[in-house]
């Protein structure tokens, strides 16, 4: 039965059996697999069983369904190892080993009699070439090796994607060495104990291919090529039930050795009715594997580069979209200077600020910071922005707006995501500023002789059901300055790991408050760079200045 391996950021992966013919995935609770994640649509995708195939289909989702990095346009069949991406969620389609290949714990005795091994110094194509030229290799005994190696080299000149390449390699193997069954397995570089079955060949109907775990360990860990010339005839294999039950007569298993490390293996065997493998077969398969390992490694690296480039292009588009969600210009209001700017430490980020001119003539000012960074934070920020702009039209009181916003975000964010937010409404005529602070860094209000922090009047958004918020107010008079910011400003660090801090902000604004707000912003950015010695930023940084000039 196929398995979906579910991978989410900062959560432990888990496996889910596809135990029904149609399996739906999305944000809605009536799906078979539900994720409380805004990057998914309510009904995002489905996997269905038709005949002997499993097919993946997008259900008209907003952000699309991707199979191995390519957005689905129509239903596509799944194969072992396929990677499905739904927003921030990664699903791996796993065809269980028992359906294709089984790794058994039964252990043939290795190293004596009918079993032979080659060390890595015998697996090197360059070394073999030198031996052949020097005459150390008997021409008669290896007369069939060079034609096979030449054919293999010719077939491997062309670049193939990794999934196609492994099939080409197995074609080469079966053309060079008469075998009934075989497999190519790659090691997971991040989790070496995980084996990724890339190709299985089985011309013997009715029998699953089984490989002894002992042989796998000998090849992968000890870097040896293994040959059993006649497993049935050797009484030392009587304990190896998998070999006896399958009627295996002869086995070869060689490492995919790139002269630095083993990245996988190639296994072939023959049953009783077929020929026994020879030393020449062992040497030939080992040399083909050495040649193929370099090609496999290059293909994996190239695929990663292509995927990285595709991701960079998608991030560039996402960054453009996110920039459009932020104000495209600063509002021009009589008797006030208003200025805001944002800098993300990655291509896209989780900071947000906005200016909204309400129908009653008031100017709504908001600044917010989504927990985390990157794509997930940016998606949640976009949802926050859309919800806030909708509610700002109808809600008359900042505290009521924040309560409504909290309820909306609770339904659309995961438990480990939240938003700190500050929202206020400025009466342009009177200077009255009514605000609510939902767990955000307290804005700094500077008057001629004193300063005040506008502290939190309620919890962060998206964590506490039914959270209560309180509106407060200040009076902005001529020459007063209101400074809103995210923690990327105060938490900027110098090489001694000292933070710029609230004290640094107060000192800076006290010293330079008479400057125009756009000049204040540029100078603050310059001083933070000087403070951090131009170290890369560790967080997104956003500032908003509101200054009454008359």
Short mmCIF file of C-alpha atoms in Angstrom, two decimals:
data_model
loop_
_atom_site.label_atom_id
_atom_site.label_comp_id
_atom_site.label_asym_id
_atom_site.label_seq_id
_atom_site.Cartn_x
_atom_site.Cartn_y
_atom_site.Cartn_z
CA UNK A 1 0.00 0.00 0.00
CA UNK A 2 1.50 3.39 -1.03
CA UNK A 3 2.48 5.90 1.65
CA UNK A 4 2.55 9.69 1.78
CA UNK A 5 5.41 11.08 3.86
CA UNK A 6 4.27 14.46 5.17
CA UNK A 7 6.94 17.09 5.80
CA UNK A 8 6.22 20.47 7.39
CA UNK A 9 8.66 23.11 8.59
CA UNK A 10 9.62 22.74 12.26
CA UNK A 11 7.50 19.60 12.62
CA UNK A 12 8.49 15.94 12.63
CA UNK A 13 7.65 14.10 9.36
CA UNK A 14 5.01 11.40 9.51
CA UNK A 15 3.75 8.68 7.17
CA UNK A 16 0.16 8.22 6.05
CA UNK A 17 -1.13 5.14 4.23
CA UNK A 18 -3.24 5.69 1.12
CA UNK A 19 -5.90 3.23 2.27
CA UNK A 20 -8.74 4.35 -0.02
CA UNK A 21 -9.18 4.84 -3.75
CA UNK A 22 -9.56 8.63 -3.51
CA UNK A 23 -7.61 10.77 -1.07
CA UNK A 24 -8.38 14.50 -0.80
CA UNK A 25 -6.01 17.15 0.60
CA UNK A 26 -6.66 20.74 1.63
CA UNK A 27 -7.42 23.24 4.38
CA UNK A 28 -11.05 22.24 4.89
CA UNK A 29 -11.78 19.78 7.69
CA UNK A 30 -13.76 17.50 5.36
CA UNK A 31 -10.60 16.43 3.49
CA UNK A 32 -8.87 13.12 4.17
CA UNK A 33 -5.65 15.05 4.92
CA UNK A 34 -6.18 18.50 6.45
CA UNK A 35 -3.63 21.25 7.01
CA UNK A 36 -4.35 24.48 8.87
CA UNK A 37 -2.08 26.41 6.53
CA UNK A 38 -2.96 29.49 4.48
CA UNK A 39 -0.74 28.41 1.60
CA UNK A 40 -3.29 25.67 0.79
CA UNK A 41 -6.77 26.09 -0.65
CA UNK A 42 -9.77 24.58 1.13
CA UNK A 43 -9.81 21.78 -1.44
CA UNK A 44 -6.31 21.76 -2.89
CA UNK A 45 -5.54 18.39 -4.52
CA UNK A 46 -6.51 14.75 -4.63
CA UNK A 47 -4.76 11.43 -5.17
CA UNK A 48 -6.82 8.66 -6.77
CA UNK A 49 -6.25 4.98 -7.48
CA UNK A 50 -7.10 3.88 -11.03
CA UNK A 51 -6.18 0.36 -12.12
CA UNK A 52 -2.56 -0.23 -11.09
CA UNK A 53 -1.67 3.48 -10.96
CA UNK A 54 -1.99 6.30 -8.47
CA UNK A 55 -2.74 9.69 -10.01
CA UNK A 56 -2.30 13.22 -8.64
CA UNK A 57 -4.71 15.97 -9.63
CA UNK A 58 -5.02 19.62 -8.65
CA UNK A 59 -8.48 20.61 -7.39
CA UNK A 60 -8.44 24.15 -8.74
CA UNK A 61 -6.19 25.44 -5.97
CA UNK A 62 -5.09 29.06 -5.74
CA UNK A 63 -1.36 28.42 -5.40
CA UNK A 64 -1.16 25.29 -7.54
CA UNK A 65 0.03 21.73 -7.07
CA UNK A 66 3.64 20.91 -7.99
CA UNK A 67 5.02 17.48 -8.88
CA UNK A 68 8.83 17.27 -8.78
CA UNK A 69 8.99 21.07 -9.11
CA UNK A 70 6.62 21.33 -12.09
CA UNK A 71 3.14 22.81 -11.70
CA UNK A 72 0.42 20.35 -12.66
CA UNK A 73 -1.74 21.25 -15.62
CA UNK A 74 -3.57 17.93 -15.69
CA UNK A 75 -3.75 14.65 -13.84
CA UNK A 76 -0.36 12.91 -13.58
CA UNK A 77 0.57 9.40 -12.48
CA UNK A 78 2.79 8.99 -9.41
CA UNK A 79 5.87 6.85 -9.05
CA UNK A 80 8.04 5.94 -6.10
CA UNK A 81 10.05 8.90 -4.79
CA UNK A 82 7.91 11.63 -6.39
CA UNK A 83 7.85 14.91 -4.46
CA UNK A 84 4.51 16.74 -4.23
CA UNK A 85 4.46 20.36 -3.08
CA UNK A 86 1.26 22.04 -1.91
CA UNK A 87 2.15 25.54 -0.74
CA UNK A 88 4.49 25.06 2.23
CA UNK A 89 3.63 21.36 2.55
CA UNK A 90 5.88 18.66 1.07
CA UNK A 91 4.49 15.17 0.42
CA UNK A 92 6.67 12.27 -0.74
CA UNK A 93 4.98 9.38 -2.55
CA UNK A 94 6.54 6.15 -1.32
CA UNK A 95 5.91 2.84 -3.03
CA UNK A 96 6.52 0.39 -0.16
CA UNK A 97 9.57 -1.84 -0.47
CA UNK A 98 7.47 -5.00 -0.25
CA UNK A 99 5.74 -4.12 -3.53
CA UNK A 100 9.00 -3.69 -5.46
CA UNK A 101 11.99 -4.76 -3.47
CA UNK A 102 12.43 -6.15 0.02
CA UNK A 103 15.50 -5.72 2.21
CA UNK A 104 15.73 -8.83 4.37
CA UNK A 105 17.62 -9.53 7.59
CA UNK A 106 18.68 -13.00 6.47
CA UNK A 107 22.44 -13.01 6.05
CA UNK A 108 24.50 -15.07 3.63
CA UNK A 109 28.03 -15.78 4.81
CA UNK A 110 30.43 -13.51 2.98
CA UNK A 111 34.09 -13.76 2.18
CA UNK A 112 34.79 -17.47 1.56
CA UNK A 113 34.34 -20.16 -1.08
CA UNK A 114 31.72 -19.20 -3.66
CA UNK A 115 31.64 -15.59 -2.48
CA UNK A 116 34.22 -13.08 -3.73
CA UNK A 117 34.80 -9.39 -3.14
CA UNK A 118 36.62 -6.49 -4.75
CA UNK A 119 37.99 -3.57 -2.76
CA UNK A 120 37.62 0.01 -3.93
CA UNK A 121 41.06 0.05 -5.54
CA UNK A 122 39.69 -2.51 -8.01
CA UNK A 123 36.56 -0.45 -8.72
CA UNK A 124 38.35 2.53 -10.20
CA UNK A 125 38.06 2.91 -13.97
CA UNK A 126 41.26 4.98 -14.15
CA UNK A 127 43.25 2.32 -12.27
CA UNK A 128 41.84 -0.42 -14.48
CA UNK A 129 42.83 1.55 -17.59
CA UNK A 130 46.41 1.88 -16.31
CA UNK A 131 46.56 -1.85 -15.52
CA UNK A 132 45.31 -2.72 -18.99
CA UNK A 133 47.90 -0.51 -20.66
CA UNK A 134 50.70 -1.91 -18.53
CA UNK A 135 49.68 -5.49 -19.25
CA UNK A 136 48.81 -6.25 -15.63
CA UNK A 137 45.31 -7.22 -16.81
CA UNK A 138 45.27 -10.28 -19.06
CA UNK A 139 43.75 -9.28 -22.37
CA UNK A 140 42.17 -12.68 -22.97
CA UNK A 141 40.42 -12.83 -19.63
CA UNK A 142 38.89 -9.35 -19.95
CA UNK A 143 38.35 -9.24 -23.69
CA UNK A 144 34.61 -8.43 -23.35
CA UNK A 145 35.05 -5.65 -20.81
CA UNK A 146 36.34 -2.89 -23.08
CA UNK A 147 33.55 -3.12 -25.70
CA UNK A 148 30.97 -2.99 -22.89
CA UNK A 149 32.69 -0.03 -21.23
CA UNK A 150 32.88 1.81 -24.55
CA UNK A 151 29.16 1.27 -25.10
CA UNK A 152 28.45 2.45 -21.57
CA UNK A 153 30.55 5.59 -22.04
CA UNK A 154 28.76 6.40 -25.30
CA UNK A 155 25.34 5.98 -23.66
CA UNK A 156 26.29 8.18 -20.70
CA UNK A 157 27.58 11.12 -22.74
CA UNK A 158 24.07 12.57 -23.01
CA UNK A 159 22.68 14.44 -20.00
CA UNK A 160 19.51 12.95 -18.52
CA UNK A 161 17.38 13.97 -15.55
CA UNK A 162 18.17 11.68 -12.63
CA UNK A 163 15.01 9.54 -12.97
CA UNK A 164 15.73 8.88 -16.63
CA UNK A 165 19.47 8.43 -16.01
CA UNK A 166 19.01 5.52 -13.60
CA UNK A 167 16.93 3.71 -16.21
CA UNK A 168 19.65 4.30 -18.83
CA UNK A 169 22.22 2.88 -16.40
CA UNK A 170 20.10 -0.22 -15.80
CA UNK A 171 19.71 -0.65 -19.57
CA UNK A 172 23.51 -0.57 -19.87
CA UNK A 173 23.88 -3.13 -17.06
CA UNK A 174 21.40 -5.61 -18.54
CA UNK A 175 22.93 -5.29 -21.99
CA UNK A 176 26.42 -5.92 -20.64
CA UNK A 177 25.64 -8.77 -18.21
CA UNK A 178 22.88 -11.37 -18.71
CA UNK A 179 20.79 -11.00 -15.54
CA UNK A 180 17.20 -11.71 -14.66
CA UNK A 181 16.63 -9.17 -11.93
CA UNK A 182 18.25 -6.00 -10.67
CA UNK A 183 17.93 -2.76 -8.76
CA UNK A 184 19.64 0.59 -8.47
CA UNK A 185 19.48 2.19 -5.03
CA UNK A 186 20.74 5.60 -3.95
CA UNK A 187 21.57 6.72 -0.42
CA UNK A 188 19.79 9.77 0.97
CA UNK A 189 22.65 12.28 1.56
CA UNK A 190 20.76 13.86 4.47
CA UNK A 191 19.74 10.54 6.05
CA UNK A 192 22.28 7.88 5.00
CA UNK A 193 20.25 5.07 6.60
CA UNK A 194 17.40 5.80 4.19
CA UNK A 195 17.65 3.95 0.88
CA UNK A 196 15.99 5.49 -2.15
CA UNK A 197 15.03 2.79 -4.64
CA UNK A 198 15.37 4.43 -8.05
CA UNK A 199 14.91 1.47 -10.41
CA UNK A 200 13.88 -2.19 -10.18
CA UNK A 201 14.05 -4.73 -13.01
CA UNK A 202 12.38 -8.11 -12.59
CA UNK A 203 11.85 -10.48 -15.49
CA UNK A 204 10.79 -13.29 -13.16
CA UNK A 205 7.04 -13.06 -12.79
CA UNK A 206 5.43 -13.83 -9.47
CA UNK A 207 8.47 -13.18 -7.30
CA UNK A 208 9.44 -9.99 -5.52
CA UNK A 209 13.08 -9.02 -5.53
CA UNK A 210 14.78 -9.39 -2.15
CA UNK A 211 18.25 -8.19 -1.11
CA UNK A 212 20.05 -9.29 2.02
CA UNK A 213 20.74 -6.41 4.41
CA UNK A 214 24.17 -7.94 5.08
CA UNK A 215 25.13 -7.59 1.43
CA UNK A 216 23.86 -3.99 1.37
CA UNK A 217 25.92 -3.11 4.43
CA UNK A 218 29.02 -4.78 3.00
CA UNK A 219 28.71 -2.77 -0.19
CA UNK A 220 27.68 0.61 1.26
CA UNK A 221 29.68 0.66 4.49
CA UNK A 222 32.74 -1.39 3.60
CA UNK A 223 32.86 -0.21 -0.03
CA UNK A 224 33.23 -3.69 -1.49
CA UNK A 225 31.83 -5.26 -4.63
CA UNK A 226 30.29 -8.68 -3.84
CA UNK A 227 29.91 -11.77 -6.07
CA UNK A 228 28.28 -15.07 -5.10
CA UNK A 229 29.00 -17.46 -7.94
CA UNK A 230 26.59 -20.19 -6.85
CA UNK A 231 24.52 -19.35 -3.80
CA UNK A 232 22.50 -22.57 -4.01
CA UNK A 233 25.56 -24.81 -4.18
CA UNK A 234 27.30 -23.21 -1.20
CA UNK A 235 26.15 -24.90 2.04
CA UNK A 236 27.09 -21.72 3.93
CA UNK A 237 23.96 -20.05 2.43
CA UNK A 238 21.53 -22.57 3.91
CA UNK A 239 20.67 -20.03 6.64
CA UNK A 240 19.87 -17.35 4.07
CA UNK A 241 16.17 -18.08 3.68
CA UNK A 242 15.62 -15.23 1.22
CA UNK A 243 18.18 -16.71 -1.16
CA UNK A 244 16.83 -20.26 -0.86
CA UNK A 245 13.18 -19.24 -1.26
CA UNK A 246 13.89 -17.14 -4.33
CA UNK A 247 15.99 -19.87 -5.89
CA UNK A 248 18.89 -17.48 -6.45
CA UNK A 249 21.88 -19.07 -8.08
CA UNK A 250 24.20 -16.07 -8.38
CA UNK A 251 24.41 -12.48 -7.08
CA UNK A 252 26.46 -9.38 -7.85
CA UNK A 253 26.19 -6.21 -5.78
CA UNK A 254 28.54 -3.28 -6.38
CA UNK A 255 28.84 0.24 -4.93
CA UNK A 256 28.17 3.39 -6.89
CA UNK A 257 31.61 4.72 -6.00
CA UNK A 258 32.64 8.18 -7.26
CA UNK A 259 36.20 7.81 -5.90
CA UNK A 260 35.30 9.91 -2.84
CA UNK A 261 32.25 8.25 -1.37
CA UNK A 262 29.61 5.61 -2.00
CA UNK A 263 26.34 7.17 -3.14
CA UNK A 264 24.38 3.96 -3.74
CA UNK A 265 24.58 0.49 -5.24
CA UNK A 266 23.65 -1.68 -8.20
CA UNK A 267 22.36 -5.20 -7.55
CA UNK A 268 21.70 -8.02 -10.05
CA UNK A 269 20.95 -11.72 -9.63
CA UNK A 270 20.11 -14.83 -11.63
CA UNK A 271 17.82 -17.66 -10.63
CA UNK A 272 18.62 -21.36 -10.79
CA UNK A 273 17.70 -21.75 -14.46
CA UNK A 274 20.14 -19.12 -15.67
CA UNK A 275 23.91 -18.81 -15.89
CA UNK A 276 26.21 -18.19 -12.96
CA UNK A 277 27.95 -14.82 -12.81
CA UNK A 278 31.74 -14.76 -13.24
CA UNK A 279 34.66 -12.74 -11.92
CA UNK A 280 34.64 -10.89 -15.22
CA UNK A 281 30.98 -9.93 -14.66
CA UNK A 282 31.87 -8.62 -11.20
CA UNK A 283 34.73 -6.50 -12.53
CA UNK A 284 32.63 -5.20 -15.45
CA UNK A 285 29.65 -4.22 -13.28
CA UNK A 286 31.95 -2.55 -10.74
CA UNK A 287 33.60 -0.47 -13.48
CA UNK A 288 30.22 0.48 -15.00
CA UNK A 289 29.06 1.52 -11.53
CA UNK A 290 32.17 3.67 -11.06
CA UNK A 291 31.52 5.36 -14.40
CA UNK A 292 27.82 5.78 -13.62
CA UNK A 293 28.38 7.16 -10.09
CA UNK A 294 30.05 10.29 -11.42
CA UNK A 295 27.21 10.79 -13.89
CA UNK A 296 24.58 10.26 -11.17
CA UNK A 297 26.28 12.77 -8.88
CA UNK A 298 26.46 15.36 -11.68
CA UNK A 299 22.81 14.80 -12.59
CA UNK A 300 21.72 15.27 -8.98
CA UNK A 301 23.77 18.47 -8.68
CA UNK A 302 22.39 19.82 -11.96
CA UNK A 303 18.82 19.01 -10.94
CA UNK A 304 19.43 20.83 -7.66
CA UNK A 305 20.79 23.84 -9.53
CA UNK A 306 17.78 23.86 -11.84
CA UNK A 307 15.46 23.58 -8.86
CA UNK A 308 17.35 26.37 -7.08
CA UNK A 309 17.11 28.62 -10.13
CA UNK A 310 13.40 27.89 -10.44
CA UNK A 311 12.95 28.71 -6.75
CA UNK A 312 14.92 31.93 -7.12
CA UNK A 313 12.71 32.96 -10.05
CA UNK A 314 9.57 32.16 -8.03
CA UNK A 315 10.92 34.10 -5.04
CA UNK A 316 11.65 37.07 -7.28
CA UNK A 317 8.03 37.05 -8.48
CA UNK A 318 6.80 36.64 -4.89
CA UNK A 319 8.97 39.57 -3.79
CA UNK A 320 7.45 41.76 -6.51
CA UNK A 321 3.95 40.77 -5.43
CA UNK A 322 4.76 41.43 -1.78
CA UNK A 323 6.17 44.86 -2.56
CA UNK A 324 2.87 45.71 -4.25
CA UNK A 325 1.05 44.86 -1.01
CA UNK A 326 3.02 47.57 0.77
CA UNK A 327 2.29 51.29 0.19
CA UNK A 328 3.57 52.46 -3.18
CA UNK A 329 3.91 56.03 -1.93
CA UNK A 330 3.78 57.92 1.34
CA UNK A 331 0.60 59.92 1.97
CA UNK A 332 0.78 63.70 1.64
CA UNK A 333 -1.29 65.26 4.41
CA UNK A 334 -1.48 68.95 5.26
CA UNK A 335 0.45 69.80 8.45
CA UNK A 336 1.96 66.28 8.71
CA UNK A 337 4.96 64.36 7.42
CA UNK A 338 4.31 60.64 7.07
CA UNK A 339 6.95 58.19 5.89
CA UNK A 340 7.35 54.38 5.94
CA UNK A 341 9.81 51.89 4.52
CA UNK A 342 10.57 48.17 4.73
CA UNK A 343 13.69 46.02 4.24
CA UNK A 344 13.49 42.21 4.25
CA UNK A 345 16.51 40.17 5.29
CA UNK A 346 15.44 37.51 2.76
CA UNK A 347 13.86 37.94 -0.67
CA UNK A 348 10.46 38.04 1.01
CA UNK A 349 9.58 38.62 4.62
CA UNK A 350 6.94 38.88 7.31
CA UNK A 351 6.94 42.62 8.13
CA UNK A 352 4.04 44.78 7.04
CA UNK A 353 3.04 48.42 7.23
CA UNK A 354 0.22 50.35 5.61
CA UNK A 355 -1.60 53.65 5.35
CA UNK A 356 -5.38 53.54 4.80
CA UNK A 357 -7.41 56.71 4.22
CA UNK A 358 -10.82 55.96 5.74
CA UNK A 359 -14.16 57.33 4.52
CA UNK A 360 -14.48 59.52 7.64
CA UNK A 361 -11.25 61.30 6.69
CA UNK A 362 -9.07 59.62 9.30
CA UNK A 363 -5.74 58.08 8.38
CA UNK A 364 -5.31 54.48 9.56
CA UNK A 365 -1.68 53.54 10.24
CA UNK A 366 -0.60 49.94 10.81
CA UNK A 367 2.64 48.10 11.39
CA UNK A 368 2.91 44.34 11.97
CA UNK A 369 5.42 41.52 12.22
CA UNK A 370 4.63 37.88 11.44
CA UNK A 371 6.55 35.28 13.47
CA UNK A 372 9.22 33.57 11.40
CA UNK A 373 10.68 34.61 8.06
CA UNK A 374 10.54 33.63 4.42
CA UNK A 375 7.66 32.24 2.37
CA UNK A 376 5.45 31.12 5.26
CA UNK A 377 5.65 34.50 6.98
CA UNK A 378 4.99 36.32 3.69
CA UNK A 379 1.85 34.26 2.97
CA UNK A 380 0.47 34.92 6.44
CA UNK A 381 1.30 38.60 6.08
CA UNK A 382 -0.68 38.73 2.81
CA UNK A 383 -3.71 37.18 4.53
CA UNK A 384 -3.36 39.65 7.41
CA UNK A 385 -3.19 42.59 5.01
CA UNK A 386 -6.29 41.52 3.09
CA UNK A 387 -8.31 40.93 6.28
CA UNK A 388 -7.23 44.20 7.90
CA UNK A 389 -8.07 46.31 4.86
CA UNK A 390 -11.53 44.72 4.71
CA UNK A 391 -12.24 45.23 8.42
CA UNK A 392 -10.85 48.78 8.45
CA UNK A 393 -13.76 49.84 6.24
CA UNK A 394 -16.46 48.67 8.67
CA UNK A 395 -14.99 48.69 12.19
CA UNK A 396 -15.13 52.04 13.99
CA UNK A 397 -12.96 51.25 16.96
CA UNK A 398 -9.36 49.94 16.81
CA UNK A 399 -9.92 47.48 19.66
CA UNK A 400 -13.00 46.00 17.95
CA UNK A 401 -11.07 45.74 14.68
CA UNK A 402 -8.22 43.88 16.36
CA UNK A 403 -10.64 41.44 18.02
CA UNK A 404 -12.22 40.64 14.66
CA UNK A 405 -8.81 40.33 13.06
CA UNK A 406 -7.69 37.91 15.78
CA UNK A 407 -10.71 35.67 15.10
CA UNK A 408 -10.03 35.62 11.35
CA UNK A 409 -6.32 34.83 11.75
CA UNK A 410 -7.03 32.06 14.27
CA UNK A 411 -8.92 30.24 11.52
CA UNK A 412 -6.18 30.72 8.95
CA UNK A 413 -2.85 30.17 10.73
CA UNK A 414 -1.06 27.25 12.29
CA UNK A 415 -0.63 27.09 16.05
CA UNK A 416 3.01 28.15 15.94
CA UNK A 417 2.39 31.26 13.82
CA UNK A 418 1.24 34.60 15.19
CA UNK A 419 1.37 38.31 14.39
CA UNK A 420 2.34 41.29 16.49
CA UNK A 421 0.44 44.35 15.30
CA UNK A 422 -0.06 48.02 16.06
CA UNK A 423 -3.07 49.82 14.53
CA UNK A 424 -4.07 53.45 15.02
CA UNK A 425 -6.38 56.05 13.48
CA UNK A 426 -5.25 59.67 13.19
CA UNK A 427 -7.82 62.45 13.18
CA UNK A 428 -6.01 64.79 10.85
CA UNK A 429 -7.87 67.90 11.99
CA UNK A 430 -7.54 67.48 15.76
CA UNK A 431 -4.37 65.36 16.02
CA UNK A 432 -6.18 62.80 18.16
CA UNK A 433 -4.66 59.34 17.65
CA UNK A 434 -6.69 56.32 18.79
CA UNK A 435 -4.72 53.08 18.79
CA UNK A 436 -4.46 49.46 19.88
CA UNK A 437 -1.23 47.53 20.40
CA UNK A 438 -1.49 43.74 19.94
CA UNK A 439 1.79 42.61 21.47
CA UNK A 440 3.91 44.70 19.10
CA UNK A 441 7.13 46.59 19.89
CA UNK A 442 5.87 49.73 21.67
CA UNK A 443 6.01 52.74 19.31
CA UNK A 444 7.87 55.76 20.63
CA UNK A 445 5.96 59.05 21.00
CA UNK A 446 8.31 62.04 21.35
CA UNK A 447 7.11 65.39 22.60
CA UNK A 448 9.25 68.44 23.24
CA UNK A 449 10.40 67.50 26.73
CA UNK A 450 9.46 63.87 27.18
CA UNK A 451 8.88 60.56 25.44
CA UNK A 452 6.32 57.79 25.91
CA UNK A 453 6.17 54.17 24.78
CA UNK A 454 2.74 53.08 23.52
CA UNK A 455 2.71 49.71 25.24
CA UNK A 456 0.68 46.60 24.47
CA UNK A 457 -3.04 46.70 25.21
CA UNK A 458 -3.78 43.11 24.21
CA UNK A 459 -2.13 39.82 23.16
CA UNK A 460 -0.56 38.99 19.80
CA UNK A 461 -2.92 38.13 16.96
CA UNK A 462 -3.72 34.52 16.05
CA UNK A 463 -2.98 32.69 19.32
CA UNK A 464 -5.64 33.42 21.97
CA UNK A 465 -9.31 32.67 21.10
CA UNK A 466 -11.65 35.45 22.19
CA UNK A 467 -8.77 37.79 23.04
CA UNK A 468 -9.75 41.20 24.43
CA UNK A 469 -8.13 44.44 23.31
CA UNK A 470 -8.28 47.99 24.67
CA UNK A 471 -8.04 51.21 22.67
CA UNK A 472 -5.91 54.07 23.99
CA UNK A 473 -5.25 57.54 22.66
CA UNK A 474 -2.66 60.29 22.49
CA UNK A 475 -2.78 63.86 21.23
CA UNK A 476 -0.24 64.68 18.50
CA UNK A 477 0.61 68.38 18.61
CA UNK A 478 2.94 70.50 16.50
CA UNK A 479 6.54 69.16 16.42
CA UNK A 480 5.52 65.88 18.07
CA UNK A 481 6.95 62.75 16.48
CA UNK A 482 5.52 59.21 16.48
CA UNK A 483 7.93 56.40 15.56
CA UNK A 484 6.69 52.87 14.76
CA UNK A 485 9.12 50.03 14.12
CA UNK A 486 9.65 46.26 14.08
CA UNK A 487 12.23 44.39 16.13
CA UNK A 488 14.66 44.28 13.21
CA UNK A 489 15.56 47.84 14.29
CA UNK A 490 16.07 47.42 18.02
CA UNK A 491 17.57 43.92 17.78
CA UNK A 492 20.26 44.84 15.26
CA UNK A 493 23.55 43.63 16.75
CA UNK A 494 27.14 44.81 16.60
CA UNK A 495 30.09 42.36 16.48
CA UNK A 496 30.04 42.21 20.32
CA UNK A 497 26.42 40.99 20.10
CA UNK A 498 25.14 44.19 21.72
CA UNK A 499 21.73 45.34 20.47
CA UNK A 500 20.92 48.79 19.11
CA UNK A 501 17.98 48.66 21.52
CA UNK A 502 15.26 51.07 22.57
CA UNK A 503 17.86 53.31 24.18
CA UNK A 504 19.64 53.63 20.84
CA UNK A 505 16.35 54.60 19.19
CA UNK A 506 15.58 57.21 21.85
CA UNK A 507 19.05 58.73 21.66
CA UNK A 508 18.92 58.87 17.86
CA UNK A 509 15.48 60.49 17.69
CA UNK A 510 16.25 63.00 20.44
CA UNK A 511 19.33 64.10 18.55
CA UNK A 512 17.83 64.28 15.06
CA UNK A 513 14.09 64.83 15.55
CA UNK A 514 14.11 68.18 13.73
CA UNK A 515 15.04 66.53 10.43
CA UNK A 516 12.40 65.76 7.82
CA UNK A 517 11.06 62.22 8.28
CA UNK A 518 12.51 60.87 5.03
CA UNK A 519 15.93 62.19 6.12
CA UNK A 520 15.41 60.66 9.57
CA UNK A 521 14.73 57.28 8.01
CA UNK A 522 17.81 57.37 5.77
CA UNK A 523 20.04 58.51 8.63
CA UNK A 524 18.70 55.82 10.98
CA UNK A 525 19.44 53.16 8.38
CA UNK A 526 22.95 54.53 7.98
CA UNK A 527 23.61 54.59 11.72
CA UNK A 528 22.38 51.01 12.16
CA UNK A 529 24.71 49.87 9.38
CA UNK A 530 27.54 51.66 11.14
CA UNK A 531 26.54 50.10 14.48
CA UNK A 532 26.45 46.57 13.04
CA UNK A 533 29.63 47.10 11.00
CA UNK A 534 27.65 46.23 7.84
CA UNK A 535 26.87 42.73 9.13
CA UNK A 536 24.02 41.02 7.23
CA UNK A 537 20.64 41.78 8.88
CA UNK A 538 19.20 39.00 11.04
CA UNK A 539 15.59 40.13 10.75
CA UNK A 540 13.24 42.17 8.61
CA UNK A 541 13.23 45.87 9.46
CA UNK A 542 10.31 48.27 9.03
CA UNK A 543 9.83 51.86 10.21
CA UNK A 544 6.99 54.40 10.08
CA UNK A 545 7.39 58.07 11.04
CA UNK A 546 4.47 60.42 11.73
CA UNK A 547 5.41 64.04 12.48
CA UNK A 548 3.09 66.98 12.94
CA UNK A 549 4.73 70.11 11.60
CA UNK A 550 1.99 72.68 12.29
#
